[in-house]
Coordinates of N, CA and C and ligand atoms in Angstrom, one line a residue:
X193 N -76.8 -111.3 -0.8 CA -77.1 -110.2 -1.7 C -78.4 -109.5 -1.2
X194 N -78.6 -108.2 -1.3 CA -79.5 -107.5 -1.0 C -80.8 -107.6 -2.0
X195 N -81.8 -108.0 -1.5 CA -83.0 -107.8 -2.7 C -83.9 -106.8 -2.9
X196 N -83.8 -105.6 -3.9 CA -85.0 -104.6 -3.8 C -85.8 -104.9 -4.4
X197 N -86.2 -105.9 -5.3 CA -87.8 -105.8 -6.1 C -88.2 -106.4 -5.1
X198 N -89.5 -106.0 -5.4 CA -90.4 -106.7 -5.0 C -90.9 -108.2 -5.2
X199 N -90.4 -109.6 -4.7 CA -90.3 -111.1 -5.3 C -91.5 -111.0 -4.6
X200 N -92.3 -112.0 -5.6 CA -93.4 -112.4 -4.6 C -93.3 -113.6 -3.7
X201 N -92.2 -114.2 -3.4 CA -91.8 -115.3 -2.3 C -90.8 -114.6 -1.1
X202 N -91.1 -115.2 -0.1 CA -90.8 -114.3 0.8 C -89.5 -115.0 1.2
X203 N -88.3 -114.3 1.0 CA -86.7 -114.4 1.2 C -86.4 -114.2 2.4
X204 N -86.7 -115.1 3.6 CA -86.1 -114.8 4.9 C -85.0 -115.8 5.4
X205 N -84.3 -115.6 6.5 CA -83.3 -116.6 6.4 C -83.4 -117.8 6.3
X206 N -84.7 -118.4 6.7 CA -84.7 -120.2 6.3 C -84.9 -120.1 5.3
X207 N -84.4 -121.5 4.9 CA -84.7 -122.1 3.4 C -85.7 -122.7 3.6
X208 N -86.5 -122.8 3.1 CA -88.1 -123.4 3.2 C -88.2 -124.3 2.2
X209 N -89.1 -126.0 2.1 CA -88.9 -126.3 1.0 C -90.7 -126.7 1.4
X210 N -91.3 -126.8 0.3 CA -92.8 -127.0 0.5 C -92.9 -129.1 -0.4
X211 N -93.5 -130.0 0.7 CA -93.8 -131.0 -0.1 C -94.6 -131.3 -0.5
X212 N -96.1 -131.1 -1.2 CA -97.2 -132.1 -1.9 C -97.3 -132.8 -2.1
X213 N -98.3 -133.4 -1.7 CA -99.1 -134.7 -1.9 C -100.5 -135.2 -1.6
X214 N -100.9 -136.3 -1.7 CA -102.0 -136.7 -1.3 C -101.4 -137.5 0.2
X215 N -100.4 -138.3 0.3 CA -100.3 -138.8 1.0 C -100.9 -140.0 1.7
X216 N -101.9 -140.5 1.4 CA -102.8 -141.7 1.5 C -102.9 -142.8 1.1
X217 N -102.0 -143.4 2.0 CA -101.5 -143.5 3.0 C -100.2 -142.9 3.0
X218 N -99.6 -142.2 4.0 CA -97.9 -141.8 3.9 C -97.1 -143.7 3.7
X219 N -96.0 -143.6 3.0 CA -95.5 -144.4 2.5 C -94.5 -144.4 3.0
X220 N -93.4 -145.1 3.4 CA -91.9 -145.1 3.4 C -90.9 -144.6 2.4
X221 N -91.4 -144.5 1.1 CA -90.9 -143.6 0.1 C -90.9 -142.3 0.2
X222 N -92.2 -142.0 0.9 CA -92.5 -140.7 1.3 C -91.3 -140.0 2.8
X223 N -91.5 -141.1 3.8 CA -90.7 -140.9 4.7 C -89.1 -140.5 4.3
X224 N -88.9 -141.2 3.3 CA -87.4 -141.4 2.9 C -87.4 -139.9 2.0
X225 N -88.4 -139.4 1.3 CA -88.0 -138.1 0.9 C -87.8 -137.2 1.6
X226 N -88.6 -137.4 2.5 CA -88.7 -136.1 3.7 C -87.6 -135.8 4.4
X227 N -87.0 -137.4 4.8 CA -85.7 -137.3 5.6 C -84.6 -136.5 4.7
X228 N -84.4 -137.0 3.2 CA -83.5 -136.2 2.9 C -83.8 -134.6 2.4
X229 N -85.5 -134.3 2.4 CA -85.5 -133.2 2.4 C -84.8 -132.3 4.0
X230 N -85.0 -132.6 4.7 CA -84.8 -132.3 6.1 C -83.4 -132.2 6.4
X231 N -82.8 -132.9 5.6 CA -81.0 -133.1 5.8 C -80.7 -131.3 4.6
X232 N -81.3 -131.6 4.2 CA -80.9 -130.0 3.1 C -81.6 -128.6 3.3
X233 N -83.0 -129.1 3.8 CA -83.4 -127.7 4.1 C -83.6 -126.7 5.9
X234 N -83.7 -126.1 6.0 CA -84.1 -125.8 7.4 C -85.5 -126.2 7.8
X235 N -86.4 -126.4 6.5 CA -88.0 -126.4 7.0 C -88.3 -126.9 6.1
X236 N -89.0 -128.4 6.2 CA -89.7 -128.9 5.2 C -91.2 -129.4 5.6
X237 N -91.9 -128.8 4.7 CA -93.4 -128.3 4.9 C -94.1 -130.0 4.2
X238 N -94.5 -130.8 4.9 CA -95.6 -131.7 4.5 C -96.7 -131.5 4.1
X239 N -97.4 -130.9 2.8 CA -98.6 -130.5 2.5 C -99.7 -131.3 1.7
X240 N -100.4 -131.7 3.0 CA -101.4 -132.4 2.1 C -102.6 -132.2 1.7
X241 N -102.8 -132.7 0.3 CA -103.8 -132.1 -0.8 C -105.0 -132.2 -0.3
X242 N -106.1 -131.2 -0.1 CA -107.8 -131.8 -0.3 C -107.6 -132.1 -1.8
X243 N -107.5 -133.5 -2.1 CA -107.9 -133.8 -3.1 C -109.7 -133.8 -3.5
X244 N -110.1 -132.9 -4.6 CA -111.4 -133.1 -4.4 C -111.6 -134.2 -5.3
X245 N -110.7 -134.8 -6.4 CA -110.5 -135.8 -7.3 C -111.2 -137.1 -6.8
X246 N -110.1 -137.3 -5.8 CA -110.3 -138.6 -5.2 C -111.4 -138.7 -4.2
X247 N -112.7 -139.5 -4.7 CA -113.8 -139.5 -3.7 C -113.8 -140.2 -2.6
X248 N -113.0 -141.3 -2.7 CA -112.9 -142.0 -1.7 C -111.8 -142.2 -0.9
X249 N -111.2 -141.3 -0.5 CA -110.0 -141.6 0.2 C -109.7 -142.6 1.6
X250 N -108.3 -143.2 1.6 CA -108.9 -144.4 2.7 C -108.9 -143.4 4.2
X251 N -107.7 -142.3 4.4 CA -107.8 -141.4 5.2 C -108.5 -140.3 5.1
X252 N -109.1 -139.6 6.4 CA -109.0 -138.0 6.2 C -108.2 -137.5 6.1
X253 N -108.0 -136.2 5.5 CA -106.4 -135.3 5.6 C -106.5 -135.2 6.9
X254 N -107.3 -135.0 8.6 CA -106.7 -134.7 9.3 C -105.8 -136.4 9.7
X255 N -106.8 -137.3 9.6 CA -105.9 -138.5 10.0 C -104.3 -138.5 9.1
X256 N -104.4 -137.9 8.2 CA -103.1 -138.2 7.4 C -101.9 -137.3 8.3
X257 N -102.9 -136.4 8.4 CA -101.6 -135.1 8.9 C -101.4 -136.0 10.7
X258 N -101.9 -136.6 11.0 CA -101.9 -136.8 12.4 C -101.0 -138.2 12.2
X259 N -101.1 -138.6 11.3 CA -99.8 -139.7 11.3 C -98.1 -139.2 10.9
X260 N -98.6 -138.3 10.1 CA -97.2 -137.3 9.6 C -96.2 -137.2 10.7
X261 N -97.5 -136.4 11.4 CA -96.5 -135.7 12.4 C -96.1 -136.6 13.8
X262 N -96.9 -138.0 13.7 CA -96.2 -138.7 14.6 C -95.4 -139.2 14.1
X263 N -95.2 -139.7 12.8 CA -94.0 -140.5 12.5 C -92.5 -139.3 11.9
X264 N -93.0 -138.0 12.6 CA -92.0 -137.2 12.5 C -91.8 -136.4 13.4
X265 N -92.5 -136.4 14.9 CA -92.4 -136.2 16.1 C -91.1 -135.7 16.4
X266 N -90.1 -136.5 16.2 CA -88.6 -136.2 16.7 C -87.7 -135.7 15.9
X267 N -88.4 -134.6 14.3 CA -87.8 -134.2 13.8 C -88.4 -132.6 13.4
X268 N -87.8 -131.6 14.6 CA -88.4 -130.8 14.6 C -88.3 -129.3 12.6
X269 N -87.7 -130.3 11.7 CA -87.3 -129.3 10.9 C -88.7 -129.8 9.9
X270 N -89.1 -130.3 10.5 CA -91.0 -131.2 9.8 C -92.1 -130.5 10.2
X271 N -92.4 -129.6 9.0 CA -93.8 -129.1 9.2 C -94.8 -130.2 8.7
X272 N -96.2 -130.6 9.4 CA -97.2 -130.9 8.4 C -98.4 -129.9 8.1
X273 N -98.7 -129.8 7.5 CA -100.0 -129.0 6.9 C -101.0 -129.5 6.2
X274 N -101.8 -128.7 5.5 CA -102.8 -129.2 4.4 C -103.4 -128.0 3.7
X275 N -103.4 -128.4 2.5 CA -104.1 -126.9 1.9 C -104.9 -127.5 0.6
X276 N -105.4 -126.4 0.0 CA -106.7 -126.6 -1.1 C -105.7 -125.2 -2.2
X277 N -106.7 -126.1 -3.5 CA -106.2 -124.4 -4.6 C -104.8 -124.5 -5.2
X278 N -104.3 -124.1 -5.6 CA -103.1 -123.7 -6.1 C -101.9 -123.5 -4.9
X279 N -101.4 -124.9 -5.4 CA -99.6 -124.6 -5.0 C -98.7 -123.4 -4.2
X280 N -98.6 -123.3 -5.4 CA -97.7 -121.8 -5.5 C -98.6 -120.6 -4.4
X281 N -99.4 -120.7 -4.5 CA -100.0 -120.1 -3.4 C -100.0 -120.4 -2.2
X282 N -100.0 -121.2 -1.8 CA -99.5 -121.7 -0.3 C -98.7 -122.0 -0.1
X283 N -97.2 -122.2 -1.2 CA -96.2 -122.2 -0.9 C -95.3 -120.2 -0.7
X284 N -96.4 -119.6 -1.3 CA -96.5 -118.3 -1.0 C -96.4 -118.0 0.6
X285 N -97.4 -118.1 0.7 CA -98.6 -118.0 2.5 C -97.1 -118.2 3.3
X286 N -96.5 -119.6 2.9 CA -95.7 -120.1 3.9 C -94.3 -119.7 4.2
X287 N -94.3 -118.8 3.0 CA -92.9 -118.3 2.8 C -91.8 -119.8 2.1
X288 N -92.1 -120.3 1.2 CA -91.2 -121.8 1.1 C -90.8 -121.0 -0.5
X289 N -89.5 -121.3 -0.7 CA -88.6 -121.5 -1.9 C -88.4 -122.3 -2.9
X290 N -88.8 -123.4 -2.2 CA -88.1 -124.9 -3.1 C -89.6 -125.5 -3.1
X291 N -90.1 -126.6 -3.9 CA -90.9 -127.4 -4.1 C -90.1 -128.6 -4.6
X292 N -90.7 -129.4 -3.4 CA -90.0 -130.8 -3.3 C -90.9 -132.5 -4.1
X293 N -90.1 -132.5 -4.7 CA -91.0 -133.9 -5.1 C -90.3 -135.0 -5.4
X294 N -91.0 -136.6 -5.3 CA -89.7 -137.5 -5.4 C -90.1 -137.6 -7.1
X295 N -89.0 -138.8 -6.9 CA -89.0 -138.9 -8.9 C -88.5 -140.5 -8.6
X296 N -89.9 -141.6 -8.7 CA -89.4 -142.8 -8.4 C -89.0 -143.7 -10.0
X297 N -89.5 -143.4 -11.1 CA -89.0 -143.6 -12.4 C -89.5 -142.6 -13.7
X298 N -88.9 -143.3 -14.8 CA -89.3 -142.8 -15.5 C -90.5 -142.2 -16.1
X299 N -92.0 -142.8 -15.6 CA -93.4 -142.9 -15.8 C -93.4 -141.9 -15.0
X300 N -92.9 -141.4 -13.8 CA -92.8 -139.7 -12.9 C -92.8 -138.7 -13.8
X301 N -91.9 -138.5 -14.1 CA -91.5 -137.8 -15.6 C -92.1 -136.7 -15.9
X302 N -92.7 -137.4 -16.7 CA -93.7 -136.7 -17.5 C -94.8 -135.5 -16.9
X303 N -95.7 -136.2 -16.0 CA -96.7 -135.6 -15.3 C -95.8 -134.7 -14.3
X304 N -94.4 -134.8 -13.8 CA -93.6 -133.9 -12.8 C -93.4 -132.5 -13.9
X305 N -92.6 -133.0 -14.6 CA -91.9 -132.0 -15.8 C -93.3 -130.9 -15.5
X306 N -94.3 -131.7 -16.3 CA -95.3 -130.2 -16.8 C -95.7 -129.7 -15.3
X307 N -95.7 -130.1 -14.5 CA -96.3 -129.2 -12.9 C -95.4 -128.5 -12.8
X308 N -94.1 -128.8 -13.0 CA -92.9 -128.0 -12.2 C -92.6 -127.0 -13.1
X309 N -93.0 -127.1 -14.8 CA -93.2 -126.1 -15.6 C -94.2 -125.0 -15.6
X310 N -95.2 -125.4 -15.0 CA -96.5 -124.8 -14.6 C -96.4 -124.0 -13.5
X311 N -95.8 -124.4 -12.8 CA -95.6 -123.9 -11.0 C -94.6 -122.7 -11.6
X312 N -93.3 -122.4 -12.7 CA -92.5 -121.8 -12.6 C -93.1 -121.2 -13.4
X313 N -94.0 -121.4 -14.5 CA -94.8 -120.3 -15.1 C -95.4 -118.9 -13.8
X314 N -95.8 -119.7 -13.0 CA -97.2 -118.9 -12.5 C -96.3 -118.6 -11.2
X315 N -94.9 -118.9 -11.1 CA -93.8 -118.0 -9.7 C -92.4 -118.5 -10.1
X316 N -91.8 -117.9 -10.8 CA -91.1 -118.2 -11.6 C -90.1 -118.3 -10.5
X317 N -90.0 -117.7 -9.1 CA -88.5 -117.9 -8.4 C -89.1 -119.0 -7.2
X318 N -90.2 -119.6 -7.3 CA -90.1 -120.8 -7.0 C -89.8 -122.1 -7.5
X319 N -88.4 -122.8 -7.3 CA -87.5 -123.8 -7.7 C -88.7 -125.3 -7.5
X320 N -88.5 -126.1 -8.3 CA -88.4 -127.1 -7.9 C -87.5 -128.2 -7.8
X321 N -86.9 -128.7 -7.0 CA -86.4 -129.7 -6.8 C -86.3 -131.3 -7.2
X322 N -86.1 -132.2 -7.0 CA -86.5 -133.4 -7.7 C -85.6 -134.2 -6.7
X323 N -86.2 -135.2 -5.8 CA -85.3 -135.9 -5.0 C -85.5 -137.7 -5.7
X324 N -84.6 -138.5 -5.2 CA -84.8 -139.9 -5.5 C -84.8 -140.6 -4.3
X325 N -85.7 -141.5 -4.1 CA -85.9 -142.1 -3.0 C -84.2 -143.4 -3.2
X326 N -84.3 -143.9 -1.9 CA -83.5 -145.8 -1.8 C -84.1 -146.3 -2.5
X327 N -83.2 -147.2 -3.5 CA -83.9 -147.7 -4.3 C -84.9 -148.6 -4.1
X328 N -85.0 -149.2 -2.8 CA -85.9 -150.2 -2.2 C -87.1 -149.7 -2.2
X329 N -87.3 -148.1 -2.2 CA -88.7 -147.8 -1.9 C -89.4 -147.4 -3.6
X330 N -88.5 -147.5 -4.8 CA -88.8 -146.6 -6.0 C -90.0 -147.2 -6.3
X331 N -90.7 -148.4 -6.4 CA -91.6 -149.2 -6.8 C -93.1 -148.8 -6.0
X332 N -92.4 -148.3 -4.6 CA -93.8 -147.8 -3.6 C -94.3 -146.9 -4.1
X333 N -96.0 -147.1 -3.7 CA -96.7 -145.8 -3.7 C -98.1 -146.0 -2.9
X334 N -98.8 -145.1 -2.6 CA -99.8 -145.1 -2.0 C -100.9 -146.0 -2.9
X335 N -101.1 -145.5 -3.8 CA -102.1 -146.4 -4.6 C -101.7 -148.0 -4.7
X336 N -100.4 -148.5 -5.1 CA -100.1 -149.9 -4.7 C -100.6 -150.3 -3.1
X337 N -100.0 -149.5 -2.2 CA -100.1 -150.4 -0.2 C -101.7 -150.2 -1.1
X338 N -102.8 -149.5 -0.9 CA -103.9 -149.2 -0.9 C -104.5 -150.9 -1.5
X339 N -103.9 -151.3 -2.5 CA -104.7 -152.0 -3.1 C -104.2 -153.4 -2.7
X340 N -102.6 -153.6 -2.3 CA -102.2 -154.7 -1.6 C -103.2 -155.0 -0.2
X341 N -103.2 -153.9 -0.1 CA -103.8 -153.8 1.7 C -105.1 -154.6 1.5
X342 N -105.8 -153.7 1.0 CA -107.1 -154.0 0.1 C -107.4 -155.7 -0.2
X343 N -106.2 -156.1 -0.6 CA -106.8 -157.7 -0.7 C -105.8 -158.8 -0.1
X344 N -105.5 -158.1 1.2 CA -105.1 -159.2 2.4 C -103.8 -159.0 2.0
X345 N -102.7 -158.1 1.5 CA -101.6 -158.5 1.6 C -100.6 -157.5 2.8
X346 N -99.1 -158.3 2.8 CA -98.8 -157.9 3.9 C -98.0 -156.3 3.5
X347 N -98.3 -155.2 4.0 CA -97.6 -154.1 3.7 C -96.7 -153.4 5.2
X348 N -96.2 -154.4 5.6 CA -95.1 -154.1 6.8 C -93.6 -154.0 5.9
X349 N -93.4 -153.0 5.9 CA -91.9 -152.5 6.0 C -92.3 -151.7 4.9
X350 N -93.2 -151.3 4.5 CA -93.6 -150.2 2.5 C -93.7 -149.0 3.6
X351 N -94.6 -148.9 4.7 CA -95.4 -147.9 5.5 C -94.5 -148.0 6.6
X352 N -95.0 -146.9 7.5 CA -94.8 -146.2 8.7 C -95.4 -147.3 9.8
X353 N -95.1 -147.7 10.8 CA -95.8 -148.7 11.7 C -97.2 -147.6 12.3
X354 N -97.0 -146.8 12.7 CA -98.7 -146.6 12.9 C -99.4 -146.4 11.9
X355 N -98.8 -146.6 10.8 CA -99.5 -146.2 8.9 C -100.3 -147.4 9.3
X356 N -99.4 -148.5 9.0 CA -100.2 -150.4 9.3 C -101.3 -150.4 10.3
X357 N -100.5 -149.8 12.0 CA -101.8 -150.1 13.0 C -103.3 -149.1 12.4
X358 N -103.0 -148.2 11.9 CA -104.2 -147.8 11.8 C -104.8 -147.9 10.6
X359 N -104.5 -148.3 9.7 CA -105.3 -149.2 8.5 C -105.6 -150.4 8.6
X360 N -105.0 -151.2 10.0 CA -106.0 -152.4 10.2 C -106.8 -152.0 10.9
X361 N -106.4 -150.9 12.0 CA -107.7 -150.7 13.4 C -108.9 -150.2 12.4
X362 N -108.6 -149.5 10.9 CA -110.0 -148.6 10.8 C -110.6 -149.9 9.2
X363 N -109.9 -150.4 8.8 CA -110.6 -151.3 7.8 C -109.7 -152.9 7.7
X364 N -110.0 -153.9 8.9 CA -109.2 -155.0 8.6 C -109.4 -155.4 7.3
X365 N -108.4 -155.9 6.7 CA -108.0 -156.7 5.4 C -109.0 -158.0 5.2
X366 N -109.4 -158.4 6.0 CA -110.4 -160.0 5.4 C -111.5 -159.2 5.5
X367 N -112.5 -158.3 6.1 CA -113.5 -158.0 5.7 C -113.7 -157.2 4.6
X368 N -115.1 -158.3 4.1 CA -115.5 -157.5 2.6 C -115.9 -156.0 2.9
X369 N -115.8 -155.5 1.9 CA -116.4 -154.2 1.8 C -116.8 -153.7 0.9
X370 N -117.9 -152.8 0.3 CA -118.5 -152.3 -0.7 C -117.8 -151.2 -0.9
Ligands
LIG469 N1 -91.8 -144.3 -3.2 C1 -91.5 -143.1 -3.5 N2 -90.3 -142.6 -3.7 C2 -90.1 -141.3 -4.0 N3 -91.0 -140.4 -4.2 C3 -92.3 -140.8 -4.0 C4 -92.6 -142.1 -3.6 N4 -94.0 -142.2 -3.6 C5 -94.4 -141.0 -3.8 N5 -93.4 -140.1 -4.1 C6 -93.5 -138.7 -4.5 O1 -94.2 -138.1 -3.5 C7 -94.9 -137.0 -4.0 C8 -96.4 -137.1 -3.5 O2 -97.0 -138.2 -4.1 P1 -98.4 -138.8 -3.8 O3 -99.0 -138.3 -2.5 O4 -99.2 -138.7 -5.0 O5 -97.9 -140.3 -3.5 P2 -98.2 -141.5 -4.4 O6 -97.5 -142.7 -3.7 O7 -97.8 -141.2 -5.8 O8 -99.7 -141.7 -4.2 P3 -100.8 -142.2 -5.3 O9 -100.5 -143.5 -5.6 O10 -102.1 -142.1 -4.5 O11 -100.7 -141.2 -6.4 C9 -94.8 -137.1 -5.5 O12 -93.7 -136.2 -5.9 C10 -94.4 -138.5 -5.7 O13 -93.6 -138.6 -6.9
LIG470 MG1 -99.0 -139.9 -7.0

C-alpha cells in the first residue's frame, strides 16, 4: 500500500525491530529473544540503555555492546547499539517499526503494559511486540547472574560464554569487594 501522510517512522522495505535494555550482563534469555527476534524480522537492533539510574553497573555499555556483538558475530540480521533519552526516538533515528521485549512472567506485566502504552502514546505507529523466552530461561535475569555471581555461584549455561570469561577476568567471584 502506498503511504501519503507524512508517518513519523520511516517505512522502508526492512522490517526493523528495535530491542532495549540494560543488558548487564547479556543473559541467555536475552540471547534466546534476539534469536527469535531475528527469525521474524530483517533487522534486529540491540539497544543498550545509558542507564543513568544504575550507578554501578558491572559493565560499560561499550563492553556490553562488545559482547553483543561477539556472541552475534555470525548473525548478520543483529544490529548492536546504544542510546540515551527516549525510545521512540531512536527507534525513530533508526528507522525500526516494532519494539521488541521479552515477557518472562507475570511480575513483567505490569511495568511492560504501561511502557508499551507510553511508547504508543508518544508514536502511535510504533508496535510493540512481546516475545516469550524457553522456558528454561523465564526465571533469568541480569540482576539474578549479577548477584549469584557476586557470591561465588556458578552462572555457566544462564550467560553467553564470553559473558562468564569476562566477569571472572574483570571481578573474580572469591574476592571481597566494597
Ligand atoms: N530471561 C529472559 N527471558 C525473556 N526476556 C527477558 C529475559 N531477561 C530479560 N528479558 C527482557 O529483556 C528486555 C531487557 O531487559 P533488561 O536489560 O532489563 O534485562 P533484565 O534481565 O531484566 O535486567 P535487570 O535484572 O538488570 O533489570 C526486557 O524486555 C526484559 O523483559
Ligand atoms: Mg529488567
Amino acid at each position: 500500500m502506498n503511504q501519503t501522510t507524512t508517518s513519523p517512522v520511516a517505512r522502508g522495505p526492512e522490517r526493523v525491530a528495535i530491542y532495549p535494555g540494560s543488558f548487564d550482563p547479556l543473559t541467555n534469555g536475552h540471547v534466546d529473544i534476539i534469536t527469535r527476534g531475528a527469525a521474524i524480522f530483517d533487522r534486529i537492533i540491540v539497544a543498550i540503555l545509558h542507564n543513568r539510574e544504575k550507578s554501578s553497573p558491572l559493565f560499560t555499555v561499550d563492553e556490553r555492546m562488545d559482547m553483543a556483538r561477539i556472541v552475534f558475530a555470525h548473525e548478520p540480521k543483529v544490529v548492536v547499539a546504544s542510546f540515551g533519552g527516549l525510545l521512540v526516538d531512536f527507534a525513530r533515528q533508526q528507522g525500526a517499526h516494532v519494539i521488541v521485549r521479552g515477557l518472562r512472567a507475570i511480575s513483567d506485566f505490569e511495568y511492560e503494559f504501561q511502557m508499551a502504552l507510553m511508547n504508543r502514546r508518544l508514536v502511535p505507529e510504533l508496535e510493540t511486540v512481546f516475545m516469550m523466552p524457553a522456558e528454561s530461561y523465564t526465571y533469568i535475569s541480569s540482576r539474578l547472574i549479577r548477584e549469584v555471581f557476586a557470591l561465588g555461584g556458578p552462572i555457566a549455561g544462564l550467560v553467553p560464554e564470553i559473558v562468564e570469561t569476562r566477569m571472572r577476568s574483570t571481578r573474580p567471584p572469591d574476592e571481597p569487594r566494597s
